[in-house]
Structure formats: structure tokens, C-alpha cells
PDB file of C-alpha atoms in Angstrom:
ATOM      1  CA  UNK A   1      -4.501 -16.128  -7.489  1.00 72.00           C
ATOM      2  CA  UNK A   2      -5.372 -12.658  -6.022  1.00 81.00           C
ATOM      3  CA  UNK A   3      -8.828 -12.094  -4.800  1.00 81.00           C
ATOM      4  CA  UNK A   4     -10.091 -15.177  -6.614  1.00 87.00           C
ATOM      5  CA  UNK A   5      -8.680 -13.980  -9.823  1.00 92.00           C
ATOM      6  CA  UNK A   6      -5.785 -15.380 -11.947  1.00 96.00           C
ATOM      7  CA  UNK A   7      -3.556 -12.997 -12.702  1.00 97.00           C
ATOM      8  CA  UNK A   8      -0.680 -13.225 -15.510  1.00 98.00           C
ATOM      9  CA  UNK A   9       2.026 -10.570 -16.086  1.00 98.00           C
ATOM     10  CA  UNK A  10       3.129 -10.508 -19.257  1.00 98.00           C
ATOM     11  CA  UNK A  11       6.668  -8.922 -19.794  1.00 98.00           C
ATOM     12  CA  UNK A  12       7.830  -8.606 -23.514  1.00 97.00           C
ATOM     13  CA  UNK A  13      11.429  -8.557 -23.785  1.00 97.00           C
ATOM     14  CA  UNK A  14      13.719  -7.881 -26.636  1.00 96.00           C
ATOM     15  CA  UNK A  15      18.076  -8.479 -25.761  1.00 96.00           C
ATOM     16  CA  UNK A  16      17.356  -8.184 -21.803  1.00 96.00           C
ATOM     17  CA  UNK A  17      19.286 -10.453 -20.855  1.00 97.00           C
ATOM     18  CA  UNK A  18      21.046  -8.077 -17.991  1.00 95.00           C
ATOM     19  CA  UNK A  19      18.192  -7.520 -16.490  1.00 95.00           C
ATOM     20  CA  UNK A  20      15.161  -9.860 -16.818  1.00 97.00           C
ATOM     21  CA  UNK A  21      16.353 -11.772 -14.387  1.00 97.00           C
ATOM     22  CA  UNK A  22      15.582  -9.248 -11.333  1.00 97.00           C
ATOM     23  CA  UNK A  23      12.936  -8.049 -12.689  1.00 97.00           C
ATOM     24  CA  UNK A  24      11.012 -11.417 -12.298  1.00 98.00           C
ATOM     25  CA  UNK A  25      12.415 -12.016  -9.121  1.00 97.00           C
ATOM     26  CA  UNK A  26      10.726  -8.582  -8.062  1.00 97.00           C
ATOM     27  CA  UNK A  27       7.630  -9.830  -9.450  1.00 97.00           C
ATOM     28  CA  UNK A  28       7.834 -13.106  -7.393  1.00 97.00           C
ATOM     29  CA  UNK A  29       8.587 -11.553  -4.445  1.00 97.00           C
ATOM     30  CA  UNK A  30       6.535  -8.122  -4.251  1.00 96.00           C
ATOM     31  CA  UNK A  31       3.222 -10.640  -5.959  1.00 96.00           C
ATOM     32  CA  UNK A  32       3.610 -14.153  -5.070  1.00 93.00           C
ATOM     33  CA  UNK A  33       0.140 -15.045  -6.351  1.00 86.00           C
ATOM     34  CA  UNK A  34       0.665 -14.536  -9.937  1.00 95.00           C
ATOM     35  CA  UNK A  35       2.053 -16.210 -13.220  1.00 97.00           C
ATOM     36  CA  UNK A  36       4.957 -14.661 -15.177  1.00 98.00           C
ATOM     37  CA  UNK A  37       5.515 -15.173 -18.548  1.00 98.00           C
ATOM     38  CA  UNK A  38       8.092 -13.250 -20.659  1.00 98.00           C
ATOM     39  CA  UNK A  39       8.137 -13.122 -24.077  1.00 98.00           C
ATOM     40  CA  UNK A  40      11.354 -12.976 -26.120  1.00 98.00           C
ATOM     41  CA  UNK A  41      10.689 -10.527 -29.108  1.00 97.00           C
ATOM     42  CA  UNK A  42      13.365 -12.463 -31.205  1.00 97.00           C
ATOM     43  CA  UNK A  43      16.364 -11.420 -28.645  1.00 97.00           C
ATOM     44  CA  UNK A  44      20.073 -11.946 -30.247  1.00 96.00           C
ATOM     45  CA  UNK A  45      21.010 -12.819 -26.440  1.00 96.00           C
ATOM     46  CA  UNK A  46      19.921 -15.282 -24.268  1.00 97.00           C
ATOM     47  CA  UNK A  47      16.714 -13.432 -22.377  1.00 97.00           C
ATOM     48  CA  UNK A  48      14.636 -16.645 -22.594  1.00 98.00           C
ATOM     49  CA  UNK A  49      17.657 -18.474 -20.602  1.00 98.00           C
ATOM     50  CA  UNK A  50      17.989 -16.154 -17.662  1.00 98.00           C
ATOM     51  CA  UNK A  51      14.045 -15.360 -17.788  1.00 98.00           C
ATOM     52  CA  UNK A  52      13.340 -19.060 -17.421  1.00 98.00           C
ATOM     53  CA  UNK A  53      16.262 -19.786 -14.974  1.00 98.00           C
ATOM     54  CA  UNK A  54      14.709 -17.162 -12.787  1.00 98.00           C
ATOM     55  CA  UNK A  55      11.264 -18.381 -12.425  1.00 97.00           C
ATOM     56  CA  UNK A  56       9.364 -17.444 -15.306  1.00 98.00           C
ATOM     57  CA  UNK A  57       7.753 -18.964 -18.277  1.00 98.00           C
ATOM     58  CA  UNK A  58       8.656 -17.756 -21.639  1.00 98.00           C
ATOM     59  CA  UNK A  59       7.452 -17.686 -24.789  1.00 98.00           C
ATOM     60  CA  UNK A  60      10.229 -17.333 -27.323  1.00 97.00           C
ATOM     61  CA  UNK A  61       9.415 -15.872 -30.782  1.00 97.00           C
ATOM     62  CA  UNK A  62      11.371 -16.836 -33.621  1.00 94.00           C
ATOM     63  CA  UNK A  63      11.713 -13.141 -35.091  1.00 93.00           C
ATOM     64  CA  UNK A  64      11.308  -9.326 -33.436  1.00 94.00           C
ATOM     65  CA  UNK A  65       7.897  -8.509 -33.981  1.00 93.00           C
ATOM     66  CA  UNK A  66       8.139  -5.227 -31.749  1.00 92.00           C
ATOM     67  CA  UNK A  67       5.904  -4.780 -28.379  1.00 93.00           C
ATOM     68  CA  UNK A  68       2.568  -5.085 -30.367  1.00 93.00           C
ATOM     69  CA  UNK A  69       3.824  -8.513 -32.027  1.00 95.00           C
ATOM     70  CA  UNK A  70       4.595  -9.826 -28.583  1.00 96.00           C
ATOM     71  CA  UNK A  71       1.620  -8.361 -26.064  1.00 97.00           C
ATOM     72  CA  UNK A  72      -0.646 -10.490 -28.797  1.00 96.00           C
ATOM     73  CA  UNK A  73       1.199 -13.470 -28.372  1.00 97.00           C
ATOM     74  CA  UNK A  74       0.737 -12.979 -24.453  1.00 98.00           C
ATOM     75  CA  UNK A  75      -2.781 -12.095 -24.911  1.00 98.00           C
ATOM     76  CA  UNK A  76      -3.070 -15.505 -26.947  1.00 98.00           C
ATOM     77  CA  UNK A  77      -1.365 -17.506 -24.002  1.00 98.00           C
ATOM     78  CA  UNK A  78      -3.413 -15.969 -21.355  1.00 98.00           C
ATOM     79  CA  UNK A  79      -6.965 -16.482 -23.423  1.00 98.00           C
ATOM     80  CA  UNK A  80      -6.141 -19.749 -23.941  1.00 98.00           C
ATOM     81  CA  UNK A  81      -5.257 -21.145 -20.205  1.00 97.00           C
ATOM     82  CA  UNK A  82      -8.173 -18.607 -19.124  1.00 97.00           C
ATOM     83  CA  UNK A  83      -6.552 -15.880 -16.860  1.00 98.00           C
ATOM     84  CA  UNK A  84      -8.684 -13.252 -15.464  1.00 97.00           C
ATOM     85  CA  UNK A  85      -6.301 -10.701 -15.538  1.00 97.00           C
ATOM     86  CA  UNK A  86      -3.601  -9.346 -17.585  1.00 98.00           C
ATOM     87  CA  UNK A  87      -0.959  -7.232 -16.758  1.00 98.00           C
ATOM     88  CA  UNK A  88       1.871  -5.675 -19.683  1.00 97.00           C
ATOM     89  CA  UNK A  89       5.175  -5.108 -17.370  1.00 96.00           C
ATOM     90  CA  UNK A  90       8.478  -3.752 -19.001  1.00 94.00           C
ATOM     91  CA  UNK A  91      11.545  -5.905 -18.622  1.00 95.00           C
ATOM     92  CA  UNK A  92      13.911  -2.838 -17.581  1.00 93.00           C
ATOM     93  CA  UNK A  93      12.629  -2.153 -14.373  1.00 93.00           C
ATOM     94  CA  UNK A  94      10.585   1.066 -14.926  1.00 91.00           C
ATOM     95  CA  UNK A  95       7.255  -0.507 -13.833  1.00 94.00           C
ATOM     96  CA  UNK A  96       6.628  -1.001  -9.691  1.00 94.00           C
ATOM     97  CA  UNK A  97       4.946  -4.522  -9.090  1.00 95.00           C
ATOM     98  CA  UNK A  98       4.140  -2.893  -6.042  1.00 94.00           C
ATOM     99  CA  UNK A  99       1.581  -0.516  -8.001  1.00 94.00           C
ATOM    100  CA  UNK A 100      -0.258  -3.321  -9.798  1.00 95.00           C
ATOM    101  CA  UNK A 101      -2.746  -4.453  -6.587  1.00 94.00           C
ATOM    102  CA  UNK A 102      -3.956  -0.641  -7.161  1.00 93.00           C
ATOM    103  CA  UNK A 103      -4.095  -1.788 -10.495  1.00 95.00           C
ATOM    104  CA  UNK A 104      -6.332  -4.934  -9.727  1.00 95.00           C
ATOM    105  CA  UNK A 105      -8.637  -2.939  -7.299  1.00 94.00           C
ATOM    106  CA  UNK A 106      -9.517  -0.381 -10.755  1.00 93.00           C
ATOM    107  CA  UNK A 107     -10.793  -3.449 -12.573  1.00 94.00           C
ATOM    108  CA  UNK A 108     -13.641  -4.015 -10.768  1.00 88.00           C
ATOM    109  CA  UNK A 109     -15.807  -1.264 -12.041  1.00 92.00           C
ATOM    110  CA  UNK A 110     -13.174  -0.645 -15.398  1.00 95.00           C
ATOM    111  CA  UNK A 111     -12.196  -3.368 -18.250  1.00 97.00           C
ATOM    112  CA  UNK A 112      -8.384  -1.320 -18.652  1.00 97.00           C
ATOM    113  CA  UNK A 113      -6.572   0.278 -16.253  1.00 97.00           C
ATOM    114  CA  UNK A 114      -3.199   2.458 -17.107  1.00 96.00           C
ATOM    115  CA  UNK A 115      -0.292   3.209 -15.224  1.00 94.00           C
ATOM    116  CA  UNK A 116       0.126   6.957 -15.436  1.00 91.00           C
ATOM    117  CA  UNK A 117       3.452   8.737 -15.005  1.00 78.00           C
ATOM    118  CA  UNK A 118       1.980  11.911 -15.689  1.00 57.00           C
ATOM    119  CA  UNK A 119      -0.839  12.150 -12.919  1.00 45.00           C
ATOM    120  CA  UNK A 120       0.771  14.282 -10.335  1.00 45.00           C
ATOM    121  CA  UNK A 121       2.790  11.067  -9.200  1.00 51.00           C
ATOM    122  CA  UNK A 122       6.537  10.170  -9.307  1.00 47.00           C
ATOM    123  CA  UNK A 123       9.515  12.788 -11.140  1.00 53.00           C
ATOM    124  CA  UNK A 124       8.620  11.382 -14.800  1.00 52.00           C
ATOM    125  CA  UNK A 125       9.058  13.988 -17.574  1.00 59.00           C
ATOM    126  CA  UNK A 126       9.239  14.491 -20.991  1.00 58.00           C
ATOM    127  CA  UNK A 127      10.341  17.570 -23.346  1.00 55.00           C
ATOM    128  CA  UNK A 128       9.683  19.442 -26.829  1.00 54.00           C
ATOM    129  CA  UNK A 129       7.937  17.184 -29.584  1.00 61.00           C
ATOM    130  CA  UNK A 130       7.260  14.608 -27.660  1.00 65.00           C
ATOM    131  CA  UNK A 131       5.565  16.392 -24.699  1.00 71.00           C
ATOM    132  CA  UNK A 132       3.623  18.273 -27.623  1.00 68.00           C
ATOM    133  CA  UNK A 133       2.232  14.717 -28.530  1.00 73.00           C
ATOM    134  CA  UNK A 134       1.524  13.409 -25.359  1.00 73.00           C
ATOM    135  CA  UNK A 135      -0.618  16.737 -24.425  1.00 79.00           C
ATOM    136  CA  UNK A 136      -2.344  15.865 -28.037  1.00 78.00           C
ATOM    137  CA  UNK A 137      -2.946  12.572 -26.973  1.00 80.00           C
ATOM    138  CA  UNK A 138      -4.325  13.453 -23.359  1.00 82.00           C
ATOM    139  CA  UNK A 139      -7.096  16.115 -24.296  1.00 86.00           C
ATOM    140  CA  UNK A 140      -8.639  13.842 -27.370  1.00 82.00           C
ATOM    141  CA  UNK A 141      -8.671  10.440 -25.070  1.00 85.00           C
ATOM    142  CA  UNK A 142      -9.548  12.015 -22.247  1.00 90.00           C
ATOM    143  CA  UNK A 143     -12.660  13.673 -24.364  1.00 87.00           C
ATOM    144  CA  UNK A 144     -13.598  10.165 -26.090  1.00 86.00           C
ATOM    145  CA  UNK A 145     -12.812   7.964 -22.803  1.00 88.00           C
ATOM    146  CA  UNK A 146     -15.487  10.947 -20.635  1.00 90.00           C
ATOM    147  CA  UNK A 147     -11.798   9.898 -18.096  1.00 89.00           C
ATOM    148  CA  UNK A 148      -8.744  11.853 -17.611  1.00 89.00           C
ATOM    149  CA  UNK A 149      -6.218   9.962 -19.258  1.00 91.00           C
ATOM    150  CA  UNK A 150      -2.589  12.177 -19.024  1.00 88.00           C
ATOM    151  CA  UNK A 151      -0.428   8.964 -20.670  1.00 88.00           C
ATOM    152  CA  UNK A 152      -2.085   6.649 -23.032  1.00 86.00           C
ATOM    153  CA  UNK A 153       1.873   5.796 -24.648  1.00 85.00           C
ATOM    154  CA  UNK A 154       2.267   3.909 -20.924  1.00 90.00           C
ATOM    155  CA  UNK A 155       3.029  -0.064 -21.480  1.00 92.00           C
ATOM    156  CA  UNK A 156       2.078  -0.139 -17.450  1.00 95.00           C
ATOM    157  CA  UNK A 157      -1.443  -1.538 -17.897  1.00 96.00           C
ATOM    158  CA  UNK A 158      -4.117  -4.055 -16.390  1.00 97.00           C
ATOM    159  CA  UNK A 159      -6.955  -5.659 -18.249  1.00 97.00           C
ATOM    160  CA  UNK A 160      -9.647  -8.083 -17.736  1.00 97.00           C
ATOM    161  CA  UNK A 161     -11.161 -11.432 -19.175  1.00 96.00           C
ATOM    162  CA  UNK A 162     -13.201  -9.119 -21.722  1.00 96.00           C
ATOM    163  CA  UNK A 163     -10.193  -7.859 -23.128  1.00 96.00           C
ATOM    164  CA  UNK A 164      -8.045 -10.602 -22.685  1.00 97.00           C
ATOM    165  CA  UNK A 165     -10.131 -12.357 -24.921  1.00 96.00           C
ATOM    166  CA  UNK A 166     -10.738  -9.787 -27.659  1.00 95.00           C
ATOM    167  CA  UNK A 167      -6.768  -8.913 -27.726  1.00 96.00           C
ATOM    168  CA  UNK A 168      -5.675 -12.557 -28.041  1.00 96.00           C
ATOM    169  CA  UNK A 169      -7.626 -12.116 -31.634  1.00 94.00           C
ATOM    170  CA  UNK A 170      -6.720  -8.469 -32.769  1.00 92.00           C
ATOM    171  CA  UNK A 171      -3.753  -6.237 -31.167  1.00 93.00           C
ATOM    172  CA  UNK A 172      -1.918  -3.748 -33.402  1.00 87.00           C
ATOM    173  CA  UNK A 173       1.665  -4.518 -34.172  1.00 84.00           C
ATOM    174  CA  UNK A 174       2.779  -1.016 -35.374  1.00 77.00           C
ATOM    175  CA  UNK A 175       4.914   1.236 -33.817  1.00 71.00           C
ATOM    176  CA  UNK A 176       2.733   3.068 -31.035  1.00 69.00           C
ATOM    177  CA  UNK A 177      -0.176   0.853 -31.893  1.00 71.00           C
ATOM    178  CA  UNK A 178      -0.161  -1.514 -28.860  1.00 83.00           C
ATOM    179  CA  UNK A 179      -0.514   1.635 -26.972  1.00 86.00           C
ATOM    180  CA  UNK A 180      -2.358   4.479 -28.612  1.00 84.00           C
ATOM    181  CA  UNK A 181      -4.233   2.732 -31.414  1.00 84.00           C
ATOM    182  CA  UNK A 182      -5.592  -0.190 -28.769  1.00 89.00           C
ATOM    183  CA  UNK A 183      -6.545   2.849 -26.031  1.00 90.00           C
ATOM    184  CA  UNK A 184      -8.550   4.476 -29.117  1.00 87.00           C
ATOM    185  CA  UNK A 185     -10.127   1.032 -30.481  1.00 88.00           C
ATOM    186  CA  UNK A 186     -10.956  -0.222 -26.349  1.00 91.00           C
ATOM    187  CA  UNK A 187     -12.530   3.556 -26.168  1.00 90.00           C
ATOM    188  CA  UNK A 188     -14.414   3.839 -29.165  1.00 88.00           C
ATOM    189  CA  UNK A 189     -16.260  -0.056 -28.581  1.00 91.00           C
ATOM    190  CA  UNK A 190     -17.481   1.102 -25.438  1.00 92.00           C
ATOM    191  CA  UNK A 191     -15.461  -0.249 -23.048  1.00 94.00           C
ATOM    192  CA  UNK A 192     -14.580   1.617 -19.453  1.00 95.00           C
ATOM    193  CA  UNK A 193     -10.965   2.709 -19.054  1.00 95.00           C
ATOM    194  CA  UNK A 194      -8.995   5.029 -16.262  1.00 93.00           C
ATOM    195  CA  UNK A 195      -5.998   5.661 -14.901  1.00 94.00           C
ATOM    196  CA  UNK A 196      -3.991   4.974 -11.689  1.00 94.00           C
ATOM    197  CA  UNK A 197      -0.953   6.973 -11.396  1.00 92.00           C
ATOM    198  CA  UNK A 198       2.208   5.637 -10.535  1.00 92.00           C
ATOM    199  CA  UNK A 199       6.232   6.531 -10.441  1.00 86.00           C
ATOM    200  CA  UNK A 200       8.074   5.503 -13.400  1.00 83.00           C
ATOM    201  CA  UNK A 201      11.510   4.019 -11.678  1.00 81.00           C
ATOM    202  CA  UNK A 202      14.622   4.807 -13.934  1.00 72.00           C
ATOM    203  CA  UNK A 203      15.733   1.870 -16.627  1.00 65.00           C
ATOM    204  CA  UNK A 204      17.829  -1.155 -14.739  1.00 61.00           C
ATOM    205  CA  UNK A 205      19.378  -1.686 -18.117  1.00 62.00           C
ATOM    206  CA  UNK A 206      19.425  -0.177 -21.793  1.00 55.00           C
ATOM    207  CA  UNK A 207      19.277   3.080 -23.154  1.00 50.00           C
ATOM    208  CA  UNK A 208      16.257   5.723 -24.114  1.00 51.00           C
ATOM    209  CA  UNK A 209      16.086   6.967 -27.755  1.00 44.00           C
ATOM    210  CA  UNK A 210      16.240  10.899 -26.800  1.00 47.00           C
ATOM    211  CA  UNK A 211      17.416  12.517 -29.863  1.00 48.00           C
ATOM    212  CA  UNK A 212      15.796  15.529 -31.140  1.00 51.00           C
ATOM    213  CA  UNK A 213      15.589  14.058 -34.672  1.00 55.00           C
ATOM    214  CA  UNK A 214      13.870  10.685 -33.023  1.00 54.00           C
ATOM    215  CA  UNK A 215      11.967  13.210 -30.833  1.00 51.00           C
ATOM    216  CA  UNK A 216      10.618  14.844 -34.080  1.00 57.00           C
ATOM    217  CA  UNK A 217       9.800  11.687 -35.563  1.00 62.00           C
ATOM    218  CA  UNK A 218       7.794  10.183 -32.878  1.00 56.00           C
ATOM    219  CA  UNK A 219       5.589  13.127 -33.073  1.00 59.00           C
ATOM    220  CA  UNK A 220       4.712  12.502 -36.723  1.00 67.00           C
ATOM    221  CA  UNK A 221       3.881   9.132 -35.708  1.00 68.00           C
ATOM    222  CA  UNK A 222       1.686   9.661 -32.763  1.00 66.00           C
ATOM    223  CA  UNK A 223      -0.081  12.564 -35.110  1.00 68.00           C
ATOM    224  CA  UNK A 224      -0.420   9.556 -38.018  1.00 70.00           C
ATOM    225  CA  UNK A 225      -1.418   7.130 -35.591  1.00 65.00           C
ATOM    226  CA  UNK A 226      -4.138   8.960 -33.954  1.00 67.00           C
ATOM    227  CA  UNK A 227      -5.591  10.149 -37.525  1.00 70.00           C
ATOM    228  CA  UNK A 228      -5.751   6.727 -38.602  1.00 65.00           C
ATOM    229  CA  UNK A 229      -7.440   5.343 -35.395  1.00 59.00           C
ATOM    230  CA  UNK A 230      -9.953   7.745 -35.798  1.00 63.00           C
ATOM    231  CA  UNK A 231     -10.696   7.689 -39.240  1.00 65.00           C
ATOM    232  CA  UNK A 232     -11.327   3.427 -39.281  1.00 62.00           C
ATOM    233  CA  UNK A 233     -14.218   1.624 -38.484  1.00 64.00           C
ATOM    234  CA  UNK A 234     -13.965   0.146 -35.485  1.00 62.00           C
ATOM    235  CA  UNK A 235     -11.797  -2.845 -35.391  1.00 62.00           C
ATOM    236  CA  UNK A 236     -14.110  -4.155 -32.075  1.00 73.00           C
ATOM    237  CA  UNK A 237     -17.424  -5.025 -31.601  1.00 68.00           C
ATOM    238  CA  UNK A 238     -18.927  -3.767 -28.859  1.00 73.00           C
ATOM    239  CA  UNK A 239     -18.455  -3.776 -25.088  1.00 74.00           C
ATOM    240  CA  UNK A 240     -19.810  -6.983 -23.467  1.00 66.00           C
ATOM    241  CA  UNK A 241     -22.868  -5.837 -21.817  1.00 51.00           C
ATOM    242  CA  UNK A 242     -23.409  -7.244 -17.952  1.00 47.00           C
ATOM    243  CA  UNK A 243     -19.966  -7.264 -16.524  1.00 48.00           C
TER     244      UNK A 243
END
């Protein structure tokens, strides 16, 4: 519990086995008042072993379903044993538990909250396409959200029982979706969303994709993405009124 509130962090993993472990540990330490739960995307190693052996629950899905696939499954867990509070943590390290209290405090007058890197926080950059697409990305949310929102791609991000309950029941699985297409969808319904920004800390284990071809690539996809968001009907009702 924090501030009457139960609060989960959900931390989808997929082969991080080196690291997992300190990573919840951190958690534990830095937030001793909330639940952990890490779910294996379908890992070839033995994540779910070290994740459990150092304190945290884990949900262990029998194939990769990417970040979407498991953020819905965490959603699922969370609407079901009725947490207030969500909060999507990376497994390598890059997220600060210490930011998430700032986090926490957002929620009170906002149903999602975002971790920014690029809000005049932290040494975080990017370069060429992808940069392109984040700018993209920043002037249309920021116009539809009536918030400035400089990184809706960040997997650093806090929401409440509202949300909770409608992601448990629809969370996009594609590449980029979990991110961009759920900021769009959570904007469009009516919901309230800002940013907090934080310092991205450099990966504890794996390696970035930073190729230019990949680069390239991911700005098709953010420029699909987007279209596509905007062009369906909602796929949310609207915003709970009386919050």
C-alpha cells in the first residue's frame, strides 16, 4: 500500500535472466509498499526462476507475445485481485523506482501518467528517423491530449483503477501499439493524461537495436501506427465520469 492505494508494478520480461533479479530487488528496496509481478514473454532462459527467487511473482507465458501481449496479461492480473494502481517497469534497469511516487502523486487529478525522457530531464537522446518520429508523435498527442506530451513511445508509465480495468479487456499487441496506439485510444475516450519527466538510466543488460536500416523502419511504423489509430473508431468507450 502507498497512500491507501495498492500499487502493482508490472515488469514484462523477455530472456532477462542477467538482470531481473536486481531490478526487483531495487523495486523492493527503493518501494517497499508495493507488489511485483514480472511477466515472462516466453523467455528461452530462466527469467521466471531468478524473478521469483528474488521476490517477485511471475506470470510465465507459454509463447513471446511482445510487450503488448504481456502488459495485457498484467493488466488482467491486476483487474482481477483489484489494484489501484498500475505501473509498466522495464526489466533492464532504464526505469528509476525512485521516480514512480512522482508518478503516484500525477494520478490524483490524471487517469495515465508517462515517464518522459525528453522533458528537459536526464541525458536521453535519440537521432535521424527516429527523432523525426518522436517529434511527429509529440506535436499530434500533445494537440489531441490539450498536454505536452514529448515521449508517448516511453514503457515508464502509471495508471489507475479506470484503466486498469479497461486494459485488462483490450491492449494492443502490435509493435508500438502498447505505447502509441493505447496513448491515442486513452486520449481520444476522454481520459486525462500528462507527463512527469524523468532520467532514463543506461540498460543493466542487453543491447539497443540502433541500426540505420532498423532506424528507418521504425519510422514507417510509428507513421502506420499513428494513421491507423486515427483513422478507427474508437476502441473505448468513454471516460468514467466522477473520478
Amino acid at each position: 500500500m502507498i497512500d491507501g492505494k495498492r500499487v502493482l508494478i508490472i515488469m514484462p520480461a523477455w530472456n532477462e535472466a542477467d538482470g531481473v533479479a536486481d531490478v526487483v530487488k531495487e523495486v523492493h528496496t527503493t518501494l517497499p509498499g508495493v507488489d511485483v509481478l514480472v511477466v515472462d514473454d516466453g523467455s528461452a532462459d530462466n527469467t521466471s526462476a531468478v524473478a521469483r527467487d528474488a521476490g517477485a511473482t511471475v506470470l510465465t507465458l507459454p509463447y513471446n507475445l511482445g510487450v503488448g501481449g504481456a502488459m495485457r496479461a498484467g493488466y488482467r492480473y491486476a483487474h482481477d485481485r483489484g489494484y489501484d494502481v498500475a505501473i509498466q517497469v522495464d526489466a533492464d534497469g532504464q526505469h528509476d523506482p525512485r521516480n514512480v511516487p512522482e508518478l503516484l502523486e500525477r494520478l490524483g487529478r490524471s487517469d495515465l501518467v508517462i515517464g518522459a525522457r525528453f522533458a528537459g530531464t536526464g541525458e536521453y537522446e535519440t537521432r535521424g528517423p527516429r527523432k523525426w518520429a518522436m517529434l511527429v508523435l509529440a506535436f499530434w498527442l500533445s494537440r489531441m491530449a490539450k498536454s505536452k506530451l514529448t515521449d508517448v513511445t516511453s514503457g515508464f508509465r502509471a495508471c489507475n483503477r479506470d484503466l486498469i480495468d479497461v486494459f485488462a479487456h483490450w491492449y494492443p499487441v502490435e509493435y508500438l501499439g502498447d505505447t502509441v496506439e493505447s496513448t491515442i485510444a486513452v486520449v481520444r475516450a476522454g481520459y486525462r493524461i500528462e507527463q512527469v519527466p524523468v532520467a532514463m538510466r543506461p540498460r543493466a543488460t542487453g543491447t539497443p537495436s540502433q541500426s540505420p536500416w532498423k532506424a528507418t523502419l521504425y519510422l514507417g511504423r510509428i507513421g502506420m501506427i499513428l494513421l491507423l489509430a486515427l483513422s478507427r473508431r474508437s476502441a473505448l468507450g468513454p471516460a468514467r465520469k466522477g473520478r
